[in-house]
Each structure stands twice: as structure tokens, then as C-alpha cells.
XYZ file of C-alpha atoms in Angstrom:
710
model
C 122.291 88.368 75.137
C 118.529 87.941 75.581
C 116.311 90.293 77.609
C 115.802 87.560 80.194
C 119.568 87.029 80.521
C 120.115 90.759 81.005
C 117.573 90.861 83.829
C 119.074 87.751 85.416
C 122.611 89.154 85.310
C 121.421 92.474 86.729
C 119.564 90.748 89.566
C 122.707 88.762 90.423
C 124.730 91.980 90.541
C 122.288 93.826 92.813
C 121.995 90.774 95.085
C 125.776 90.772 95.495
C 125.858 94.520 96.167
C 122.972 94.284 98.628
C 124.952 91.658 100.502
C 128.146 93.721 100.484
C 130.015 91.299 98.190
C 131.609 93.964 96.002
C 134.216 91.689 94.425
C 131.477 89.294 93.315
C 129.430 92.216 91.979
C 132.419 93.541 89.999
C 132.992 90.107 88.466
C 129.347 89.889 87.429
C 129.395 93.393 85.948
C 132.487 92.322 83.995
C 130.630 89.276 82.686
C 127.685 91.469 81.686
C 129.979 93.876 79.833
C 131.757 91.045 77.985
C 128.569 89.123 77.249
C 126.898 92.171 75.741
C 130.065 93.599 74.153
C 129.436 96.849 76.075
C 133.116 97.788 76.293
C 132.431 101.515 76.714
C 131.858 100.842 80.415
C 135.137 99.015 80.992
C 137.163 102.048 82.127
C 134.583 102.968 84.746
C 134.575 99.423 86.113
C 138.393 99.370 86.211
C 138.444 102.632 88.205
C 135.990 101.281 90.764
C 137.928 98.053 91.214
C 141.268 99.861 91.528
C 139.927 102.222 94.186
C 138.435 99.287 96.067
C 141.715 97.331 95.977
C 143.611 100.317 97.383
C 141.058 100.703 100.168
C 141.301 97.002 101.060
C 145.111 97.164 100.950
C 145.281 100.079 103.400
C 142.747 98.373 105.651
C 144.757 95.127 105.653
C 147.924 97.065 106.525
C 146.185 98.488 109.585
C 145.943 102.099 108.405
C 143.066 104.054 109.991
C 141.578 106.145 107.231
C 138.892 108.550 108.564
C 137.469 108.712 105.046
C 137.177 104.935 104.654
C 133.440 104.793 105.299
C 132.752 107.545 102.782
C 135.040 105.986 100.185
C 133.324 102.609 100.627
C 129.917 104.247 100.204
C 131.066 105.971 97.003
C 132.430 102.724 95.574
C 129.291 100.805 96.399
C 127.062 103.562 95.014
C 129.230 103.719 91.902
C 128.856 99.975 91.398
C 125.060 100.243 91.623
C 125.062 103.113 89.138
C 127.363 101.306 86.711
C 125.147 98.223 86.802
C 122.153 100.485 86.103
C 123.896 102.102 83.149
C 124.966 98.822 81.543
C 121.551 97.232 81.978
C 119.811 100.357 80.667
C 121.899 100.545 77.510
C 121.394 96.858 76.745
C 117.624 96.987 77.275
C 117.338 100.182 75.267
C 118.473 98.284 72.213
C 115.764 95.657 72.118
C 113.328 95.576 75.044
C 109.645 95.763 74.106
C 108.706 97.137 77.512
C 106.591 100.277 77.011
C 109.227 102.300 78.867
C 111.936 101.489 76.307
C 109.552 101.677 73.357
C 108.665 105.237 74.387
C 112.328 106.094 74.889
C 113.241 104.924 71.421
C 110.382 106.930 69.934
C 111.344 110.086 71.818
C 114.998 109.728 70.918
C 113.983 110.361 67.295
C 112.445 113.749 68.221
C 114.045 114.771 71.519
C 112.593 117.727 73.391
C 114.477 119.126 76.376
C 112.568 119.677 79.614
C 113.692 123.324 79.724
C 112.003 124.050 76.382
C 108.824 122.286 77.465
C 108.680 124.232 80.726
C 109.191 127.554 78.985
C 106.413 126.728 76.558
C 104.074 125.726 79.392
C 104.135 129.146 80.982
C 103.448 130.877 77.688
C 100.637 128.514 76.718
C 98.795 128.910 80.002
C 98.982 132.697 79.695
C 97.504 132.486 76.178
C 94.865 130.010 77.413
C 96.042 127.555 74.779
C 94.739 124.444 76.535
C 95.489 121.997 73.722
C 99.170 122.838 73.440
C 99.488 123.263 77.188
C 98.174 119.748 77.817
C 100.429 118.355 75.100
C 103.445 120.013 76.731
C 102.472 118.627 80.134
C 102.210 115.171 78.596
C 105.611 115.517 76.897
C 107.173 116.739 80.158
C 105.760 113.720 81.976
C 107.164 111.385 79.326
C 110.527 113.156 79.354
C 110.905 112.722 83.111
C 109.579 109.165 83.002
C 111.697 107.847 80.141
C 114.957 109.740 80.631
C 116.908 107.216 82.657
C 119.490 109.672 84.028
C 118.931 113.414 83.932
C 121.830 115.690 83.090
C 122.759 118.371 85.603
C 121.560 121.075 83.214
C 118.176 119.462 82.702
C 117.770 118.788 86.420
C 118.545 122.460 87.098
C 115.861 123.598 84.638
C 113.277 121.345 86.268
C 114.319 122.507 89.740
C 113.791 126.123 88.736
C 110.378 125.264 87.311
C 109.372 123.550 90.561
C 110.351 126.658 92.495
C 108.732 129.083 90.042
C 105.217 130.088 91.126
C 104.314 130.718 87.481
C 104.596 127.022 86.654
C 100.988 125.750 86.498
C 100.037 123.319 89.241
C 98.893 120.510 86.867
C 102.307 120.593 85.184
C 104.096 120.384 88.528
C 101.883 117.483 89.626
C 102.580 115.631 86.398
C 106.305 116.319 86.719
C 106.233 114.610 90.113
C 104.397 111.593 88.682
C 106.835 111.379 85.779
C 109.760 111.435 88.202
C 108.124 108.723 90.305
C 107.494 106.427 87.351
C 111.000 106.969 86.007
C 112.548 106.175 89.381
C 110.643 102.916 89.534
C 112.477 101.869 86.356
C 115.990 103.022 87.291
C 117.538 104.889 90.187
C 118.631 108.449 89.451
C 119.786 110.646 92.343
C 118.933 113.801 90.420
C 115.320 112.688 90.073
C 115.098 111.829 93.748
C 116.533 115.216 94.735
C 113.950 116.891 92.483
C 111.236 115.084 94.431
C 112.672 116.570 97.620
C 112.411 120.005 96.001
C 108.789 119.312 95.042
C 108.027 118.183 98.603
C 108.790 121.756 99.728
C 106.267 123.197 97.277
C 103.628 125.588 98.624
C 100.814 123.680 96.913
C 99.468 120.892 99.131
C 98.776 118.474 96.285
C 102.238 118.849 94.753
C 103.847 118.473 98.169
C 101.969 115.311 99.140
C 102.392 113.678 95.730
C 106.125 114.302 96.040
C 106.271 112.867 99.550
C 104.456 109.738 98.394
C 106.901 109.449 95.492
C 109.855 109.826 97.888
C 108.505 107.068 100.141
C 108.004 104.688 97.217
C 111.458 105.428 95.805
C 113.196 104.912 99.140
C 111.315 101.635 99.547
C 112.158 100.494 96.015
C 115.889 101.094 96.578
C 115.997 100.460 100.329
C 119.117 98.298 100.013
C 121.193 101.051 98.433
C 119.947 104.474 99.535
C 121.864 104.226 102.809
C 125.076 104.574 100.783
C 123.792 107.434 98.661
C 125.171 110.767 99.901
C 122.754 113.592 100.565
C 119.551 111.633 101.178
C 119.704 111.777 104.974
C 120.469 115.518 104.874
C 117.516 116.144 102.539
C 115.215 114.099 104.770
C 116.375 115.991 107.853
C 115.646 119.269 106.114
C 112.234 118.040 104.969
C 111.411 116.912 108.503
C 111.687 120.548 109.630
C 108.704 121.389 107.457
C 105.476 122.018 109.465
C 103.164 119.026 109.325
C 105.818 116.650 107.966
C 105.227 113.925 110.536
C 101.445 114.179 110.190
C 101.619 113.860 106.414
C 104.044 110.927 106.591
C 101.789 109.143 109.060
C 98.819 109.758 106.765
C 100.713 108.269 103.816
C 101.586 105.129 105.780
C 97.990 104.657 106.951
C 96.586 105.261 103.480
C 98.827 102.630 101.922
C 97.688 100.161 104.590
C 94.075 100.922 103.662
C 94.995 100.379 99.994
C 95.721 96.744 100.882
C 92.000 96.408 101.571
C 90.943 97.448 98.077
C 90.618 93.948 96.645
C 88.625 92.826 99.701
C 86.300 95.804 99.374
C 85.971 95.220 95.621
C 85.025 91.598 96.237
C 82.528 92.650 98.894
C 80.969 95.196 96.564
C 80.697 92.752 93.663
C 79.683 89.664 95.593
C 77.543 91.153 98.378
C 76.493 94.771 98.002
C 75.591 94.899 94.311
C 73.710 91.550 94.194
C 71.830 92.578 97.346
C 70.906 95.921 95.794
C 69.724 94.178 92.637
C 67.291 92.152 94.719
C 65.650 95.365 95.842
C 65.474 96.857 92.350
C 62.108 95.232 91.394
C 60.520 96.782 94.491
C 61.298 100.298 93.280
C 58.920 102.046 90.908
C 60.572 102.579 87.487
C 59.488 106.232 87.609
C 61.312 106.754 90.895
C 64.403 108.096 89.145
C 62.542 111.076 87.736
C 60.773 111.737 91.020
C 64.082 111.686 92.885
C 65.135 114.845 91.065
C 62.911 116.859 93.392
C 63.691 117.965 96.914
C 61.980 115.026 98.619
C 62.619 111.323 98.360
C 60.044 109.245 96.595
C 57.840 107.844 99.402
C 58.326 104.380 97.920
C 62.079 104.712 98.382
C 61.682 106.054 101.893
C 59.266 103.289 102.822
C 61.607 100.668 101.401
C 64.611 102.036 103.279
C 62.753 102.151 106.556
C 60.929 98.851 106.255
C 63.729 96.617 105.031
C 66.485 96.235 107.575
C 68.790 94.436 105.128
C 68.910 97.359 102.716
C 69.472 99.791 105.566
C 72.299 97.655 106.880
C 73.899 97.478 103.416
C 73.781 101.243 103.004
C 75.150 101.825 106.498
C 78.038 99.413 105.895
C 78.817 101.058 102.553
C 78.829 104.442 104.242
C 81.136 103.263 107.014
C 83.624 101.841 104.476
C 83.643 105.131 102.622
C 83.942 107.131 105.829
C 86.951 105.084 106.882
C 88.727 105.995 103.668
C 88.498 102.620 101.969
C 88.379 102.508 98.182
C 84.710 101.740 97.502
C 84.838 103.084 93.933
C 87.365 100.627 92.491
C 84.766 97.922 91.884
C 82.668 100.434 89.952
C 85.394 101.836 87.705
C 87.192 98.598 86.810
C 85.231 98.440 83.562
C 85.376 102.186 82.867
C 89.062 102.393 81.911
C 88.736 101.201 78.321
C 88.506 104.690 76.809
C 91.338 105.890 74.551
C 92.164 108.533 77.167
C 93.534 105.778 79.429
C 95.881 104.303 76.839
C 98.240 107.183 77.647
C 100.225 106.648 80.840
C 100.316 110.298 81.898
C 96.512 110.604 81.893
C 96.214 108.210 84.824
C 97.856 110.806 87.082
C 96.318 113.970 85.615
C 94.655 116.240 88.194
C 90.979 116.573 87.341
C 89.917 119.957 86.051
C 86.700 121.019 84.382
C 88.882 123.178 82.077
C 90.450 120.161 80.357
C 90.244 120.347 76.564
C 88.374 117.032 76.530
C 85.361 118.912 77.919
C 85.459 122.011 75.730
C 82.685 120.761 73.418
C 80.440 119.811 76.330
C 79.055 123.068 77.800
C 75.882 121.249 78.824
C 78.009 119.257 81.274
C 79.553 122.290 82.987
C 77.513 121.975 86.157
C 78.120 118.264 86.553
C 81.825 118.713 85.763
C 82.181 121.259 88.507
C 80.277 119.018 90.892
C 82.549 116.109 89.995
C 85.611 118.285 90.540
C 84.514 118.890 94.105
C 83.571 115.251 94.810
C 85.964 114.355 97.641
C 85.248 110.622 97.486
C 86.493 110.111 93.903
C 90.094 110.125 92.729
C 91.098 112.095 89.626
C 91.225 109.070 87.358
C 87.703 107.998 88.340
C 86.291 111.448 87.627
C 87.553 111.246 84.062
C 86.124 107.715 83.802
C 82.754 108.872 85.038
C 82.642 111.746 82.570
C 83.458 109.545 79.563
C 80.851 106.996 80.631
C 78.331 109.693 81.393
C 78.735 111.371 78.009
C 77.746 108.147 76.265
C 74.419 107.732 78.046
C 71.376 108.548 75.854
C 70.074 112.089 76.393
C 66.710 111.032 77.840
C 68.387 109.163 80.719
C 71.307 111.561 81.136
C 69.137 114.510 82.230
C 67.549 112.644 85.129
C 70.932 111.250 86.180
C 72.519 114.701 86.061
C 69.809 116.096 88.310
C 70.163 113.259 90.778
C 73.971 113.351 90.790
C 73.942 117.110 91.361
C 71.651 116.563 94.321
C 73.611 113.637 95.758
C 77.073 115.146 95.261
C 75.988 118.494 96.679
C 74.564 116.840 99.778
C 77.695 114.724 100.327
C 80.049 117.637 99.728
C 78.095 119.898 102.071
C 78.521 117.303 104.812
C 82.286 117.328 104.370
C 83.027 120.914 103.396
C 84.063 121.872 106.923
C 86.269 118.785 107.259
C 88.037 119.442 103.973
C 88.931 122.938 105.106
C 91.171 121.618 107.834
C 94.759 120.890 106.852
C 94.692 117.418 108.319
C 91.702 116.272 106.313
C 93.075 118.031 103.246
C 96.268 115.986 103.538
C 94.263 112.789 103.992
C 92.097 113.707 101.015
C 95.014 114.462 98.672
C 97.044 111.431 99.773
C 94.032 109.149 99.476
C 93.175 110.368 95.978
C 96.731 110.080 94.672
C 97.218 106.592 96.104
C 93.965 105.557 94.451
C 95.190 107.020 91.149
C 98.376 104.991 91.559
C 96.331 101.891 92.383
C 94.243 102.293 89.233
C 97.389 102.669 87.118
C 99.229 99.642 88.485
C 96.123 97.432 88.394
C 94.280 98.586 85.255
C 96.684 100.315 82.834
C 96.727 98.331 79.556
C 100.530 97.916 79.793
C 100.563 97.254 83.544
C 102.516 94.021 83.064
C 105.501 96.160 82.037
C 105.653 97.593 85.551
C 106.455 95.998 88.890
C 103.263 96.364 90.912
C 104.117 98.508 93.940
C 100.927 97.332 95.650
C 102.364 93.841 95.911
C 105.049 95.256 98.192
C 104.701 95.409 101.970
C 105.301 99.185 101.962
C 106.148 99.361 105.665
C 107.713 102.796 105.319
C 107.842 103.198 109.104
C 110.438 100.418 109.285
C 112.700 101.674 106.473
C 116.119 102.715 107.826
C 115.864 106.002 105.895
C 112.373 106.901 107.151
C 112.219 105.187 110.524
C 113.802 108.103 112.447
C 110.873 110.316 111.404
C 108.119 107.752 111.963
C 109.228 105.865 115.062
C 107.618 107.931 117.814
C 105.210 105.931 119.949
C 102.131 107.846 118.816
C 102.824 107.102 115.148
C 103.676 103.463 115.721
C 100.597 102.992 117.871
C 98.276 104.458 115.239
C 99.852 102.225 112.570
C 99.702 99.148 114.804
C 96.043 99.797 115.622
C 95.131 99.928 111.935
C 97.105 96.759 111.210
C 95.313 95.038 114.091
C 91.881 96.238 113.030
C 92.418 95.049 109.465
C 93.830 91.667 110.431
C 97.493 92.199 109.474
C 98.654 90.544 112.673
C 102.298 89.945 111.774
C 102.772 93.602 110.867
C 101.004 94.730 114.028
C 103.035 92.293 116.145
C 106.309 93.835 114.973
C 105.236 97.243 116.244
C 103.617 96.056 119.473
C 106.782 94.109 120.341
C 108.858 97.263 120.088
C 106.239 99.380 121.848
C 106.270 97.037 124.859
C 110.019 97.515 125.083
C 109.432 101.245 125.375
C 106.602 100.995 127.893
C 106.751 97.846 129.980
C 103.863 99.008 132.200
C 101.156 99.290 129.545
C 99.123 96.113 129.901
C 97.026 96.945 126.834
C 100.114 96.715 124.632
C 100.866 93.247 125.996
C 97.250 92.214 125.460
C 97.398 93.248 121.798
C 100.826 91.709 121.334
C 99.495 88.454 122.746
C 96.455 88.574 120.502
C 98.622 89.110 117.393
C 100.856 86.196 118.379
C 97.830 84.005 119.000
C 96.327 84.895 115.615
C 99.597 84.017 113.870
C 99.831 80.640 115.620
C 102.511 81.491 118.192
C 100.624 80.225 121.237
C 103.618 80.076 123.629
C 104.497 83.644 122.687
C 100.877 84.730 123.060
C 100.651 83.102 126.471
C 103.824 84.845 127.644
C 102.454 88.238 126.558
C 99.059 87.564 128.142
C 100.657 86.522 131.439
C 102.722 89.720 131.448
C 99.542 91.726 130.894
C 97.755 89.745 133.625
C 100.409 90.761 136.143
C 99.598 94.381 135.364
C 95.819 93.916 135.271
C 94.769 90.700 137.034
C 91.013 91.344 136.943
C 90.514 91.508 133.159
C 87.923 88.906 132.166
C 88.976 89.004 128.508
C 92.583 88.405 129.478
C 91.834 85.575 131.912
C 89.752 83.832 129.253
C 92.519 84.177 126.641
C 95.115 82.746 129.022
C 92.844 79.821 129.835
C 92.246 79.120 126.132
C 96.001 79.196 125.396
C 96.771 76.762 128.216
C 93.997 74.423 127.072
C 95.211 74.486 123.444
C 98.776 73.851 124.637
C 97.532 70.727 126.490
C 98.132 72.120 129.964
C 94.725 71.368 131.515
C 95.676 72.038 135.142
C 96.841 75.595 134.352
C 93.860 76.151 132.050
C 91.465 74.967 134.753
C 92.795 77.493 137.265
C 92.086 80.382 134.890
C 88.702 79.056 133.753
C 87.660 78.848 137.422
C 88.761 82.461 137.886
C 86.744 83.452 134.854
C 83.732 81.550 136.191
C 83.899 83.585 139.387
C 83.914 86.857 137.439
C 81.242 85.742 134.955
C 79.195 82.948 136.539
C 77.011 80.468 134.662
C 78.600 81.059 131.256
C 77.732 77.864 129.431
C 80.799 77.661 127.209
C 83.090 78.272 130.184
C 81.361 75.496 132.147
C 81.969 73.135 129.245
C 85.658 74.121 129.047
C 86.014 73.561 132.795
C 84.499 70.145 132.247
C 86.982 69.465 129.430
C 89.904 70.335 131.721
C 88.609 67.966 134.407
C 88.098 65.323 131.726
C 91.718 65.622 130.543
C 92.839 65.416 134.178
C 90.661 62.282 134.502
C 88.460 63.959 137.115
C 85.418 62.424 135.468
C 82.978 63.097 138.284
C 83.852 66.798 138.351
C 83.687 66.946 134.574
C 80.166 65.511 134.525
C 79.060 67.960 137.209
C 79.990 70.940 135.020
C 78.615 69.359 131.847
C 75.262 68.727 133.494
C 75.139 72.284 134.799
C 75.767 73.625 131.302
C 73.010 71.383 129.932
C 70.638 72.554 132.645
C 71.279 76.228 131.822
C 70.832 75.754 128.063
C 69.036 72.461 127.396
C 68.011 73.467 123.866
C 71.531 74.348 122.731
C 72.716 70.706 122.875
C 76.254 72.028 123.510
C 76.903 69.701 126.444
C 75.392 66.468 125.092
C 78.486 65.204 123.334
C 80.682 65.860 126.362
C 78.212 64.214 128.764
C 77.930 61.165 126.521
C 81.684 60.653 126.155
C 82.417 61.272 129.835
C 79.644 58.829 130.748
C 81.191 56.243 128.440
C 84.624 56.676 130.026
C 83.164 56.232 133.503
C 81.264 53.073 132.544
C 77.819 54.683 132.639
C 76.908 53.156 129.310
C 73.160 53.514 129.646
C 73.510 57.229 130.339
C 75.991 57.572 127.493
C 73.687 55.767 125.070
C 70.776 57.983 126.083
C 72.700 61.105 125.050
C 74.136 59.550 121.888
C 70.664 58.582 120.751
C 69.557 62.185 121.302
C 72.471 63.407 119.193
C 71.792 60.927 116.401
C 68.365 62.539 116.085
C 69.856 66.044 115.701
C 72.345 66.425 112.812
C 74.916 63.867 113.987
C 78.619 64.024 113.067
C 80.911 61.125 112.172
C 82.288 61.078 115.720
C 78.763 60.730 117.130
C 78.072 57.569 115.091
C 81.492 56.238 116.044
C 81.087 56.827 119.783
C 77.525 55.548 119.746
C 78.942 52.366 118.199
C 81.532 52.120 120.989
C 78.763 52.427 123.581
C 76.586 49.767 121.931
C 79.610 47.470 121.774
C 80.385 48.015 125.437
C 76.791 46.937 126.139
C 77.414 43.919 123.878
C 74.861 45.144 121.322
C 77.071 43.987 118.448
C 74.582 44.434 115.596
C 73.679 47.938 116.766
C 77.365 48.737 117.089
C 77.957 47.607 113.490
C 75.015 49.722 112.302
C 76.499 52.797 113.999
C 79.915 52.124 112.485
C 78.348 51.720 109.045
C 76.713 55.131 109.462
C 80.079 56.586 110.477
C 81.689 55.259 107.278
C 78.811 56.685 105.228
C 79.263 60.059 106.959
C 82.830 60.049 105.591
C 81.492 59.497 102.069
C 82.345 55.776 102.244
C 86.022 56.407 102.976
C 86.857 53.456 105.226
C 90.440 54.600 105.807
C 89.261 57.884 107.315
C 86.903 55.954 109.554
C 89.713 53.579 110.516
C 91.978 56.481 111.513
C 89.316 57.784 113.900
C 88.533 54.306 115.198
C 92.140 53.448 116.030
C 92.465 56.539 118.197
C 89.766 55.097 120.491
C 91.130 51.552 120.812
C 92.631 52.199 124.307
C 89.213 53.436 125.488
C 87.498 50.367 124.012
C 89.880 48.064 125.848
C 89.277 50.077 129.033
C 85.535 49.493 128.469
C 86.065 45.722 128.543
C 86.395 44.958 124.841
C 88.886 42.145 124.302
C 91.709 43.143 121.976
C 91.181 40.007 119.894
C 87.597 41.097 119.150
C 88.612 44.362 117.540
C 90.056 43.086 114.200
C 87.178 40.586 113.955
C 84.531 43.276 114.250
C 86.380 45.478 111.764
C 86.364 42.620 109.256
C 82.640 42.187 109.857
C 82.270 45.866 109.086
C 84.318 45.528 105.879
C 82.029 42.729 104.674
C 78.928 44.802 105.419
C 79.824 47.971 103.553
């Protein structure tokens, strides 16, 4: 059986189990066992099927078994686990995925987690950094590549997590190893160990574990509801002080992670090219001068005199302040060092005591400064060091001085914030999510992993987590971020449920309507806006939105009523006057339409916004001279295809046939010579041409004339 066939069979099994079709799942497991000759699993499958048949038999006979729900959950969980075991054994034999390659290598020299943990504590006491880091790496790999931990090994790890003597870097790496292993196969023991880690006294260990729990529950969201113990562990975790705040922070940080590619594109396509334009203006000796206490006057003058540069720097600062990942674009090309060929190093907490730095005493100050840099994740700090160490000495000294100055200034600004627990949680969660992002996007073997950042990651809607994240305050904060970042469908889901909780909050209905409008659901948007308008009838923004929805939905009478209300609240708004004119035009109130168009033109004669409307309305009312006057004005100011077309209609109505043909020729040229496109537009206006007195028989004749002339 090929690797592809194994994955296909496994997917079929999990699909059946997710849908509750246990008989189908059992049949497919049987096929997988036969196809791969994995007969060692047959007895376990037979036991599951026999138990299930008995349960179905008693149910069919009408017996009320109080244990039925629990038995069903055990059978379903057992089926998932059996499918995992069969797939794992088959892939272990021949898969070239880095996970299985590492497993095969480690199976030749197995090292139990208990032995590694015992060695860790001794090595840290002896300050044996090299062997300590090797043990941490081996522990990470052990937890990552052991598909299913034994009870004894899980117990040893649990004790280590609870032992204060276990060094924090080792505990952090244990959490990351558990997370990565759980992404490959579901193991309840590993998940329960994450719950233990989430109760750790160290903030970083705790938050890493909570992130890992969220990702695991999302990964296996179809099956965890049948897994005994998870709800009890979550309930216990929820009693922990700050649990809800940390969970909310994790959700918000993952939403911000969606923005990383946008920010990276902005940095590469806008910020950096713009900065390069300013580079020639800066004195080449400015770098050395910047090492002092004062800015080079040339820099200061440039910053103050050039608004574009100031705006760029302000926007960069606001992105960073918001918690967006502004560093990713910088470090994309700094992950080629050998250090990053090892999976565990992508999650390693940054420490200036790492053995990599032991031969670099001249970098001690900068290493300590980097350690404190709140705006860089651990992975990026290692990247920066490796890049920095390769810069020629003559440039490195000036850069070190400047970086010390810059980092110190930035860290001083945020030292008070980082002391608060809330900002500490945001800081740790943000850094770890960025480390995860780097791994899944830049690790050399990233194609061997399913990219978690391609998932929706709406933890607040997961059945397992929803009870702890469904209070109105949490949902509102999540919805606001979705709305602000343009994820309207996600925001709409939350606003819909929030309006059910509070039917008197007009702002919720406004935002719900806006989300529906932005996703193309105009009837739904209109309904939400109208509900909000009942609660707050004097909102100009709301009245304008309702009017726009009605106009788009081709209900001009209703749109007109709201545009007139808006005009009373905000008189002489040119665009509103034009829209009022459009409504009258659609209602065939041509005189009223012209009145509003002319008023708009009077208020802003240079904008030319009303010309097209005046010209067309004049044509429809038979005022061809007036229409032609405005079309000629438009043809002198960046005309569109429709302008040439309508000018031709007007000339034809005046029986200026040659001029009409000339206008039509220009319209065809405006469509790059595509006569069919022109013809589509022309045919839409045939009823108006006939209304203007053009004989129907003339129309095909003139079109043929046009065909001959182009």
C-alpha cells in the first residue's frame, strides 16, 4: 500500500467517524488492515465491533441503558485511536516525512524521557551547557516523535513539569515537543500533560501550554467531545486566576497573525522602497554620528521636513504598537543558518547563556539587550545574532552602539507595561505565536507539516472552548478586531449572536448590518440597519447606509425617503444631491432629478460629478441641446466609453448622423476596438433611442455603417 493510499484510507475513516457512521468506519479500518497486512490490530477491531453490536441490539430492543452515552463515546474514541495506530505503524515503515525519519533514527538509539529529565537537572547544576542543551533537544524530539506515550513515561514527564528544579527552557521545549507531536497524531496522555503544564507557575510555560491546548483541541475538534476527561480538565483550568484573560489574548493574537502576510507585503512593497528613496539624502557618516546622545541634525532635519518619511515611521510604529508582526519581512532571509535546520531550535527560548554565544564575549552587551527586546520573538533574536556576527568588524561596532541605544530607548518606554501581568501575557503569547509562525512558514521541512496558520482558528466557537470564551465582553472584543481587520464573515457570526443577547444595542445592529453589506448580503444588511434605525432614528451614518442599500436593491422610492432625511440632517452634500437625483430619475421624475443635479453642479462646478447625470436626464426629457452641451464638456475631460456612446445618441436624436457615427467610433476605440462590447452597451439603450424618435428600422442600418467605418 502506497503512502498516498494510506492517507486516503485514513481520511475516509476519520470522515466516517466524524459523521457518526461507525459501521462504515469499522469496514474501512478492516480494509486498511487487510490491505496493509496489519493483522496485529484485528482483535482490537473485533472487540470494538462486538461491543457496538451489543449496544445497538439493546437499543433496538428498547432497553434504557444509563451508560449508553458513555459506552458509545468509548467505542467512538477507540475507533479513532485504532485508526491512528494502524496508520502510524504503516507510515513508520516507509514514510519520508521528517517526523517518521526522525522516529526511525531514534528507534535505533532510544532514550527514555525519564533519563533525559534526570540528566537535565544534573547538567544545569554543573553548568554543563552543551550537554544540557543536547538533553533538551533530545527531550523535545522524544515528545515530538513518540506517537503514543506509555503511562510510565507520561508519569515521569508529569513529575518533571511539577518539579521546580526542572529548568524553564526544558519545560518550554517539552511543551513545544508535545504540541508538535499532537499535530501528527492524537495522544490523550500528551494532551493531559499540556493541561499539567498550563498550571505551571512560570508565565511562559503556562501560556505556551495554553496555546498548545487550543491548537490541539482545534486540530481534533471532531473527536475531543467523545474523549473522557477533557471537559473536567478544562473546568479545572478555568478556575485558574487570569484564565479567561489569557484565552482571550490567545484568540486575539492568532487573529493578528492572519495579518502577517499583509504586513510583510506592505513592508517589502511600500515601507522599504520608500525608505530607500530617502537613503541618498542621508550623509554616509550619519551612522557613526548616531552613536552619540543626539541625532545627527541632518537626520532630524530630514524627519521634520519630509512628511512622507514621518508618515511612514508613524505607520510602522502604529503597526508595531498594535502587536502586528512587523519583523517577519526582515527575518525571512535570515533563517538559512544551520541552527534552523533543527526543528527544536525554532521554539527555543532566547538566552544569552546559550552555548552558541560562549565564544562571543564581545557581544555580551548586545545579547543582553536583545534578550530584553520585547518586539522580537525568540527565533528572530537568534537570527539577528547569527547575521550580526557575520558583519565585518568595522561596521559591527557602529551598529552595536546604535542598536544598544535604540533597544534601550524602546525597552525603557515599555518597561512599565511589561511589568503588568496583562501585558506580560500578551508579550509571551505574541512571541510564541510568532515563533510558531516562523516554523510553519520558513522551516526547511515545512511541507511535511500541515500549516496551522491556514486554519480559521476560531477557538471561541469550538464546542470544547466556547463555554469559557462566550461571555459578551470576550465576543465583543473578538468581533471588534475581526471588523477592524476586514474579516467580516467572522465578525458577522459574533455580532449575530450578540444581538440575540442584547436586542436593544443599536450599535451591534449597525455593525452586523455593515458586515452583511461587506459580504454582499444586502437584504440582510438592510434588515439589520432598519432594526438599528428603530433604536436610533437620528444617526446620519445609519440613514445614509439604509438609503444606499435601498438604492442598490433597486427600490428608489424607499431610498429617496432616506436620502431626503439625510439631506435634512446634512444639507448641501453634493453626493447626496446626486443620489436624490438618481432616485427621481429611476422614478421617472425627470424634472425633480434635474433640479437636484443642477444644485449639485452649482455647489461644486469644478468637480464635474453632476455633468453625466444632467446630460443623460436632459436626453431623456428631450432637451437635446442641453444634453449635447454637457456631453461636449465631458468629452473634453477624460471621457469614458459611455460618454462617447451617449453623446452619439444625442447627436443622432438631433439628426447629426455623421457626428453620431464619429462618437460611436470613439466608443468602440475606447473599448480597445472590441465591437461586441460596444454592441452590448448600445443594445441596452435601444428603448431610449426609440423614445427619442429614432425609427427602429434605422438602428441596424446605422450599426452596419459603423461596422464599415471601423
